[in-house]
Amino acid sequence: MLSSSSGDQIRLTIGRDFDVELESEQLSNLRSIENFTGYGPDQSKVKGRMEIDFLTTSLQWIGEVLNHVANKERHVRMLYDVLDTIAGGLSDELTAIPNDCSTMVRLKTDALIAAIPPMKSRMDATREYLKYLKERSERLSAVLFAMLTHEDAAINLELADSSRRIAEASKHDSSAMKTIAVMTMAFLPATFFAALFAVPSLDWDNDNVIKGNFWVYWAFTLPATALVFLIWISADDRIGLRNLIRRSPAAEKLA
C-alpha cells in the first residue's frame, strides 16, 4: 500500500506530465500562427495578405495540433477508466481487510482512495482544456482555409490581369506586324517589277526586248523559290512533330 504522501506524489506526477505535454511544440506552433495571422484570443489586429506556402504549412501544423489533442483526449479517457478501476478495487480490498490488520494498512489504503477524486477533477479540467484547444484549432483552421481560398482567388485575378495585359501587348504587336505586312505588300510589286526590268536579259533599247538567255533567270528563280518553300514546310512539320512527341503520355512518363 501507499502512504498519503505517495498518493499526493502520484497526483502531482500525472498533473505535471499532462501540463508538460499540453505545452508541447504543436501548441507552440498554434500560438505562433495566431500571433502571426492576428486570429487568436489575444490578438485584435488582422495581418494583410499571406503567402500560400505559409498558409499551407500552417494548416499542416493545425492538423498536427488536432491529432495531438485527440491523442490527449484518448489518454484522459484511458486514465479515467484506470482510476475507476483502481477505486473499485481498493474499495473492495479495504472491505476485505481483516479487523486485526494494522491500522497503518487501512490508513495507506484510505490515503490512496482519497487521492483519486482530485486526480479525476484534474482530468476533468484537462478534458475541458483539450475541448477548448480543439475548438480553437478548428476555428483557426477554418480561418486559414478561408484565407488560402482568398489568396488563391487573388492570385487568379492577378493572373487574369497579367493575361489581359499580355493580350493587349500581343494586340499591339499584331497591329505592328499587320502594318509591316501591309507596307510590304504595298511595295513588293513595285520592287519585283523594278528588279525584273533591271535584268540584263531584257534590252529595252532594241525591238526584241527579251534576249535569248532570259530563260536562265527563270531556270534559277523557280527552283530556288520551290526549294525555299520546301525547307520551310519541312522545318514546320518537324517542329510540330517534336512538340507532339513531348506532349505524349510516354514522354511524360520518361520525364
C-alpha positions as YAML, in Angstrom:
chain: A
units: angstrom
residues:
- id: 1
  name: MET
  ca: [0.00, 0.00, 0.00]
- id: 2
  name: LEU
  ca: [0.93, 3.63, -0.47]
- id: 3
  name: SER
  ca: [1.10, 6.43, 2.07]
- id: 4
  name: SER
  ca: [-0.72, 9.77, 1.81]
- id: 5
  name: SER
  ca: [2.46, 11.40, 0.53]
- id: 6
  name: SER
  ca: [2.72, 8.66, -2.12]
- id: 7
  name: GLY
  ca: [-0.83, 9.39, -3.27]
- id: 8
  name: ASP
  ca: [-0.02, 13.09, -3.48]
- id: 9
  name: GLN
  ca: [3.13, 12.25, -5.43]
- id: 10
  name: ILE
  ca: [1.13, 10.22, -7.99]
- id: 11
  name: ARG
  ca: [-1.38, 13.04, -8.35]
- id: 12
  name: LEU
  ca: [1.34, 15.65, -8.85]
- id: 13
  name: THR
  ca: [3.24, 13.47, -11.32]
- id: 14
  name: ILE
  ca: [0.19, 12.84, -13.50]
- id: 15
  name: GLY
  ca: [-0.77, 16.50, -13.45]
- id: 16
  name: ARG
  ca: [2.75, 17.63, -14.28]
- id: 17
  name: ASP
  ca: [3.00, 15.17, -17.18]
- id: 18
  name: PHE
  ca: [-0.20, 16.49, -18.71]
- id: 19
  name: ASP
  ca: [0.90, 20.08, -18.23]
- id: 20
  name: VAL
  ca: [4.20, 19.36, -19.98]
- id: 21
  name: GLU
  ca: [2.52, 17.59, -22.90]
- id: 22
  name: LEU
  ca: [-0.11, 20.29, -23.27]
- id: 23
  name: GLU
  ca: [2.70, 22.84, -23.59]
- id: 24
  name: SER
  ca: [4.22, 20.87, -26.47]
- id: 25
  name: GLU
  ca: [5.66, 22.00, -29.79]
- id: 26
  name: GLN
  ca: [2.29, 21.67, -31.53]
- id: 27
  name: LEU
  ca: [0.63, 24.16, -29.20]
- id: 28
  name: SER
  ca: [3.61, 26.47, -29.53]
- id: 29
  name: ASN
  ca: [3.06, 26.38, -33.30]
- id: 30
  name: LEU
  ca: [-0.63, 27.12, -32.75]
- id: 31
  name: ARG
  ca: [0.16, 30.23, -30.74]
- id: 32
  name: SER
  ca: [2.78, 31.31, -33.29]
- id: 33
  name: ILE
  ca: [0.24, 31.06, -36.11]
- id: 34
  name: GLU
  ca: [-2.30, 33.04, -34.08]
- id: 35
  name: ASN
  ca: [0.26, 35.74, -33.34]
- id: 36
  name: PHE
  ca: [1.36, 35.97, -36.96]
- id: 37
  name: THR
  ca: [-2.11, 35.96, -38.53]
- id: 38
  name: GLY
  ca: [-3.82, 38.06, -35.87]
- id: 39
  name: TYR
  ca: [-6.59, 35.48, -35.38]
- id: 40
  name: GLY
  ca: [-6.23, 34.50, -31.74]
- id: 41
  name: PRO
  ca: [-7.67, 35.10, -28.27]
- id: 42
  name: ASP
  ca: [-5.12, 37.83, -27.50]
- id: 43
  name: GLN
  ca: [-4.95, 39.45, -30.94]
- id: 44
  name: SER
  ca: [-7.04, 42.25, -32.42]
- id: 45
  name: LYS
  ca: [-5.13, 43.42, -35.49]
- id: 46
  name: VAL
  ca: [-5.53, 41.25, -38.59]
- id: 47
  name: LYS
  ca: [-2.48, 40.96, -40.84]
- id: 48
  name: GLY
  ca: [-2.52, 41.57, -44.58]
- id: 49
  name: ARG
  ca: [-2.12, 39.06, -47.37]
- id: 50
  name: MET
  ca: [0.00, 35.98, -46.70]
- id: 51
  name: GLU
  ca: [1.91, 33.58, -48.87]
- id: 52
  name: ILE
  ca: [0.22, 30.36, -49.94]
- id: 53
  name: ASP
  ca: [3.19, 28.32, -48.71]
- id: 54
  name: PHE
  ca: [2.82, 29.78, -45.21]
- id: 55
  name: LEU
  ca: [-0.94, 29.12, -45.17]
- id: 56
  name: THR
  ca: [-0.44, 25.54, -46.36]
- id: 57
  name: THR
  ca: [2.26, 24.88, -43.76]
- id: 58
  name: SER
  ca: [0.09, 26.45, -41.06]
- id: 59
  name: LEU
  ca: [-2.83, 24.19, -41.98]
- id: 60
  name: GLN
  ca: [-0.48, 21.22, -41.69]
- id: 61
  name: TRP
  ca: [0.60, 22.38, -38.23]
- id: 62
  name: ILE
  ca: [-3.03, 22.83, -37.18]
- id: 63
  name: GLY
  ca: [-3.69, 19.27, -38.30]
- id: 64
  name: GLU
  ca: [-0.84, 18.08, -36.09]
- id: 65
  name: VAL
  ca: [-2.31, 20.03, -33.17]
- id: 66
  name: LEU
  ca: [-5.72, 18.41, -33.69]
- id: 67
  name: ASN
  ca: [-4.08, 14.98, -33.80]
- id: 68
  name: HIS
  ca: [-2.19, 15.82, -30.62]
- id: 69
  name: VAL
  ca: [-5.38, 16.94, -28.87]
- id: 70
  name: ALA
  ca: [-7.23, 13.80, -29.99]
- id: 71
  name: ASN
  ca: [-4.41, 11.67, -28.61]
- id: 72
  name: LYS
  ca: [-4.51, 13.50, -25.26]
- id: 73
  name: GLU
  ca: [-8.28, 13.05, -25.09]
- id: 74
  name: ARG
  ca: [-7.75, 9.33, -25.56]
- id: 75
  name: HIS
  ca: [-5.19, 9.32, -22.75]
- id: 76
  name: VAL
  ca: [-7.61, 11.16, -20.46]
- id: 77
  name: ARG
  ca: [-10.35, 8.62, -21.14]
- id: 78
  name: MET
  ca: [-7.95, 5.74, -20.51]
- id: 79
  name: LEU
  ca: [-6.69, 7.31, -17.27]
- id: 80
  name: TYR
  ca: [-10.26, 7.94, -16.14]
- id: 81
  name: ASP
  ca: [-11.08, 4.25, -16.67]
- id: 82
  name: VAL
  ca: [-7.91, 3.23, -14.82]
- id: 83
  name: LEU
  ca: [-8.80, 5.47, -11.86]
- id: 84
  name: ASP
  ca: [-12.32, 4.00, -11.75]
- id: 85
  name: THR
  ca: [-10.86, 0.50, -11.79]
- id: 86
  name: ILE
  ca: [-8.34, 1.33, -9.06]
- id: 87
  name: ALA
  ca: [-11.00, 3.00, -6.93]
- id: 88
  name: GLY
  ca: [-13.30, 0.00, -7.21]
- id: 89
  name: GLY
  ca: [-10.50, -2.46, -6.48]
- id: 90
  name: LEU
  ca: [-9.23, -0.53, -3.46]
- id: 91
  name: SER
  ca: [-12.73, -0.23, -2.03]
- id: 92
  name: ASP
  ca: [-13.21, -3.97, -2.29]
- id: 93
  name: GLU
  ca: [-9.73, -4.54, -0.85]
- id: 94
  name: LEU
  ca: [-10.44, -2.17, 2.03]
- id: 95
  name: THR
  ca: [-13.62, -4.06, 2.84]
- id: 96
  name: ALA
  ca: [-11.77, -7.35, 2.75]
- id: 97
  name: ILE
  ca: [-9.04, -6.26, 5.17]
- id: 98
  name: PRO
  ca: [-9.37, -8.20, 8.43]
- id: 99
  name: ASN
  ca: [-10.09, -6.22, 11.56]
- id: 100
  name: ASP
  ca: [-6.91, -7.43, 13.20]
- id: 101
  name: CYS
  ca: [-4.71, -5.92, 10.46]
- id: 102
  name: SER
  ca: [-2.53, -2.96, 11.15]
- id: 103
  name: THR
  ca: [-4.16, 0.44, 11.28]
- id: 104
  name: MET
  ca: [-1.34, 1.67, 9.05]
- id: 105
  name: VAL
  ca: [-2.59, -0.55, 6.20]
- id: 106
  name: ARG
  ca: [-6.04, 0.99, 6.41]
- id: 107
  name: LEU
  ca: [-4.60, 4.49, 6.54]
- id: 108
  name: LYS
  ca: [-2.48, 3.91, 3.45]
- id: 109
  name: THR
  ca: [-5.42, 2.47, 1.53]
- id: 110
  name: ASP
  ca: [-7.65, 5.35, 2.59]
- id: 111
  name: ALA
  ca: [-4.97, 7.83, 1.50]
- id: 112
  name: LEU
  ca: [-4.73, 6.27, -1.95]
- id: 113
  name: ILE
  ca: [-8.50, 6.21, -2.36]
- id: 114
  name: ALA
  ca: [-8.65, 9.85, -1.25]
- id: 115
  name: ALA
  ca: [-6.11, 10.79, -3.95]
- id: 116
  name: ILE
  ca: [-8.35, 9.50, -6.75]
- id: 117
  name: PRO
  ca: [-11.10, 12.22, -6.72]
- id: 118
  name: PRO
  ca: [-8.59, 15.10, -7.02]
- id: 119
  name: MET
  ca: [-6.97, 13.32, -9.94]
- id: 120
  name: LYS
  ca: [-10.39, 12.90, -11.57]
- id: 121
  name: SER
  ca: [-11.03, 16.59, -11.04]
- id: 122
  name: ARG
  ca: [-7.70, 17.33, -12.68]
- id: 123
  name: MET
  ca: [-8.65, 15.08, -15.59]
- id: 124
  name: ASP
  ca: [-11.99, 16.88, -15.92]
- id: 125
  name: ALA
  ca: [-10.17, 20.22, -16.09]
- id: 126
  name: THR
  ca: [-7.74, 18.79, -18.62]
- id: 127
  name: ARG
  ca: [-10.63, 17.47, -20.70]
- id: 128
  name: GLU
  ca: [-12.25, 20.90, -20.78]
- id: 129
  name: TYR
  ca: [-8.94, 22.49, -21.72]
- id: 130
  name: LEU
  ca: [-8.49, 19.98, -24.55]
- id: 131
  name: LYS
  ca: [-12.00, 20.74, -25.74]
- id: 132
  name: TYR
  ca: [-11.14, 24.45, -25.77]
- id: 133
  name: LEU
  ca: [-7.92, 23.80, -27.70]
- id: 134
  name: LYS
  ca: [-9.78, 21.63, -30.20]
- id: 135
  name: GLU
  ca: [-12.39, 24.31, -30.89]
- id: 136
  name: ARG
  ca: [-9.66, 26.94, -31.06]
- id: 137
  name: SER
  ca: [-7.66, 24.88, -33.56]
- id: 138
  name: GLU
  ca: [-10.71, 24.06, -35.69]
- id: 139
  name: ARG
  ca: [-11.72, 27.72, -35.91]
- id: 140
  name: LEU
  ca: [-8.17, 28.77, -36.78]
- id: 141
  name: SER
  ca: [-8.08, 26.02, -39.40]
- id: 142
  name: ALA
  ca: [-11.32, 27.35, -40.92]
- id: 143
  name: VAL
  ca: [-9.86, 30.88, -40.95]
- id: 144
  name: LEU
  ca: [-6.64, 29.68, -42.60]
- id: 145
  name: PHE
  ca: [-8.58, 27.72, -45.21]
- id: 146
  name: ALA
  ca: [-10.69, 30.81, -45.98]
- id: 147
  name: MET
  ca: [-7.51, 32.89, -46.27]
- id: 148
  name: LEU
  ca: [-5.98, 30.25, -48.54]
- id: 149
  name: THR
  ca: [-9.06, 30.33, -50.77]
- id: 150
  name: HIS
  ca: [-8.97, 34.13, -50.79]
- id: 151
  name: GLU
  ca: [-5.26, 34.17, -51.65]
- id: 152
  name: ASP
  ca: [-5.82, 31.64, -54.43]
- id: 153
  name: ALA
  ca: [-8.63, 33.80, -55.83]
- id: 154
  name: ALA
  ca: [-6.42, 36.90, -55.60]
- id: 155
  name: ILE
  ca: [-3.62, 35.13, -57.47]
- id: 156
  name: ASN
  ca: [-6.08, 34.02, -60.14]
- id: 157
  name: LEU
  ca: [-7.22, 37.62, -60.52]
- id: 158
  name: GLU
  ca: [-3.60, 38.73, -60.86]
- id: 159
  name: LEU
  ca: [-3.00, 36.04, -63.47]
- id: 160
  name: ALA
  ca: [-6.13, 37.13, -65.33]
- id: 161
  name: ASP
  ca: [-4.93, 40.73, -65.24]
- id: 162
  name: SER
  ca: [-1.49, 39.65, -66.48]
- id: 163
  name: SER
  ca: [-3.11, 37.64, -69.27]
- id: 164
  name: ARG
  ca: [-5.18, 40.67, -70.21]
- id: 165
  name: ARG
  ca: [-2.06, 42.83, -70.38]
- id: 166
  name: ILE
  ca: [-0.26, 40.21, -72.44]
- id: 167
  name: ALA
  ca: [-3.26, 40.04, -74.78]
- id: 168
  name: GLU
  ca: [-3.21, 43.82, -75.14]
- id: 169
  name: ALA
  ca: [0.53, 43.77, -75.83]
- id: 170
  name: SER
  ca: [0.04, 40.97, -78.35]
- id: 171
  name: LYS
  ca: [-2.71, 43.00, -79.96]
- id: 172
  name: HIS
  ca: [-0.35, 45.94, -80.30]
- id: 173
  name: ASP
  ca: [2.35, 43.65, -81.69]
- id: 174
  name: SER
  ca: [-0.18, 42.16, -84.10]
- id: 175
  name: SER
  ca: [-1.14, 45.63, -85.25]
- id: 176
  name: ALA
  ca: [2.53, 46.47, -85.79]
- id: 177
  name: MET
  ca: [3.09, 43.25, -87.74]
- id: 178
  name: LYS
  ca: [-0.02, 43.94, -89.78]
- id: 179
  name: THR
  ca: [1.31, 47.40, -90.61]
- id: 180
  name: ILE
  ca: [4.63, 45.90, -91.69]
- id: 181
  name: ALA
  ca: [2.83, 43.30, -93.81]
- id: 182
  name: VAL
  ca: [0.66, 45.94, -95.47]
- id: 183
  name: MET
  ca: [3.69, 48.10, -96.22]
- id: 184
  name: THR
  ca: [5.50, 45.06, -97.63]
- id: 185
  name: MET
  ca: [2.55, 44.19, -99.85]
- id: 186
  name: ALA
  ca: [2.34, 47.79, -101.00]
- id: 187
  name: PHE
  ca: [5.98, 47.98, -102.08]
- id: 188
  name: LEU
  ca: [6.55, 44.34, -103.11]
- id: 189
  name: PRO
  ca: [5.00, 44.55, -106.61]
- id: 190
  name: ALA
  ca: [6.92, 47.70, -107.43]
- id: 191
  name: THR
  ca: [10.13, 46.20, -106.08]
- id: 192
  name: PHE
  ca: [9.60, 42.99, -108.06]
- id: 193
  name: PHE
  ca: [8.97, 44.76, -111.32]
- id: 194
  name: ALA
  ca: [11.86, 47.16, -110.74]
- id: 195
  name: ALA
  ca: [14.21, 44.22, -110.23]
- id: 196
  name: LEU
  ca: [12.73, 42.34, -113.19]
- id: 197
  name: PHE
  ca: [13.02, 45.25, -115.58]
- id: 198
  name: ALA
  ca: [16.63, 45.78, -114.49]
- id: 199
  name: VAL
  ca: [17.61, 42.25, -115.51]
- id: 200
  name: PRO
  ca: [20.35, 42.38, -118.21]
- id: 201
  name: SER
  ca: [18.45, 39.76, -120.19]
- id: 202
  name: LEU
  ca: [15.94, 42.46, -121.09]
- id: 203
  name: ASP
  ca: [17.15, 45.04, -123.62]
- id: 204
  name: TRP
  ca: [14.70, 47.89, -123.72]
- id: 205
  name: ASP
  ca: [16.59, 49.75, -126.44]
- id: 206
  name: ASN
  ca: [16.05, 47.05, -129.10]
- id: 207
  name: ASP
  ca: [12.87, 45.95, -130.79]
- id: 208
  name: ASN
  ca: [13.36, 42.44, -129.43]
- id: 209
  name: VAL
  ca: [13.37, 43.25, -125.70]
- id: 210
  name: ILE
  ca: [13.74, 39.64, -124.46]
- id: 211
  name: LYS
  ca: [17.16, 38.22, -125.19]
- id: 212
  name: GLY
  ca: [17.85, 34.58, -125.82]
- id: 213
  name: ASN
  ca: [19.37, 33.90, -122.40]
- id: 214
  name: PHE
  ca: [16.34, 35.24, -120.48]
- id: 215
  name: TRP
  ca: [15.37, 31.64, -119.65]
- id: 216
  name: VAL
  ca: [18.36, 31.43, -117.29]
- id: 217
  name: TYR
  ca: [16.62, 33.85, -114.92]
- id: 218
  name: TRP
  ca: [13.58, 31.57, -114.62]
- id: 219
  name: ALA
  ca: [15.71, 28.43, -114.53]
- id: 220
  name: PHE
  ca: [17.27, 29.60, -111.26]
- id: 221
  name: THR
  ca: [14.36, 31.59, -109.81]
- id: 222
  name: LEU
  ca: [11.59, 28.97, -109.93]
- id: 223
  name: PRO
  ca: [13.59, 26.04, -108.43]
- id: 224
  name: ALA
  ca: [15.07, 28.31, -105.74]
- id: 225
  name: THR
  ca: [11.59, 29.54, -104.78]
- id: 226
  name: ALA
  ca: [10.27, 25.97, -104.61]
- id: 227
  name: LEU
  ca: [13.28, 24.90, -102.53]
- id: 228
  name: VAL
  ca: [12.69, 27.72, -100.02]
- id: 229
  name: PHE
  ca: [9.05, 26.68, -99.57]
- id: 230
  name: LEU
  ca: [10.00, 23.01, -99.18]
- id: 231
  name: ILE
  ca: [12.56, 23.83, -96.50]
- id: 232
  name: TRP
  ca: [10.02, 25.96, -94.63]
- id: 233
  name: ILE
  ca: [7.31, 23.26, -94.77]
- id: 234
  name: SER
  ca: [9.77, 20.55, -93.66]
- id: 235
  name: ALA
  ca: [11.03, 22.62, -90.71]
- id: 236
  name: ASP
  ca: [7.47, 23.47, -89.64]
- id: 237
  name: ASP
  ca: [6.39, 19.81, -89.76]
- id: 238
  name: ARG
  ca: [9.47, 18.75, -87.78]
- id: 239
  name: ILE
  ca: [8.77, 21.29, -85.03]
- id: 240
  name: GLY
  ca: [5.12, 20.21, -84.85]
- id: 241
  name: LEU
  ca: [6.09, 16.53, -84.61]
- id: 242
  name: ARG
  ca: [8.62, 17.30, -81.87]
- id: 243
  name: ASN
  ca: [6.00, 19.17, -79.82]
- id: 244
  name: LEU
  ca: [3.52, 16.32, -80.30]
- id: 245
  name: ILE
  ca: [6.06, 13.79, -79.02]
- id: 246
  name: ARG
  ca: [6.84, 15.95, -75.98]
- id: 247
  name: ARG
  ca: [3.13, 16.11, -75.09]
- id: 248
  name: SER
  ca: [2.61, 12.36, -75.47]
- id: 249
  name: PRO
  ca: [1.94, 10.24, -72.30]
- id: 250
  name: ALA
  ca: [5.05, 8.12, -72.92]
- id: 251
  name: ALA
  ca: [7.28, 11.20, -72.94]
- id: 252
  name: GLU
  ca: [5.66, 12.47, -69.72]
- id: 253
  name: LYS
  ca: [6.38, 9.13, -68.00]
- id: 254
  name: LEU
  ca: [10.03, 9.26, -69.08]
- id: 255
  name: ALA
  ca: [10.29, 12.83, -67.80]
...
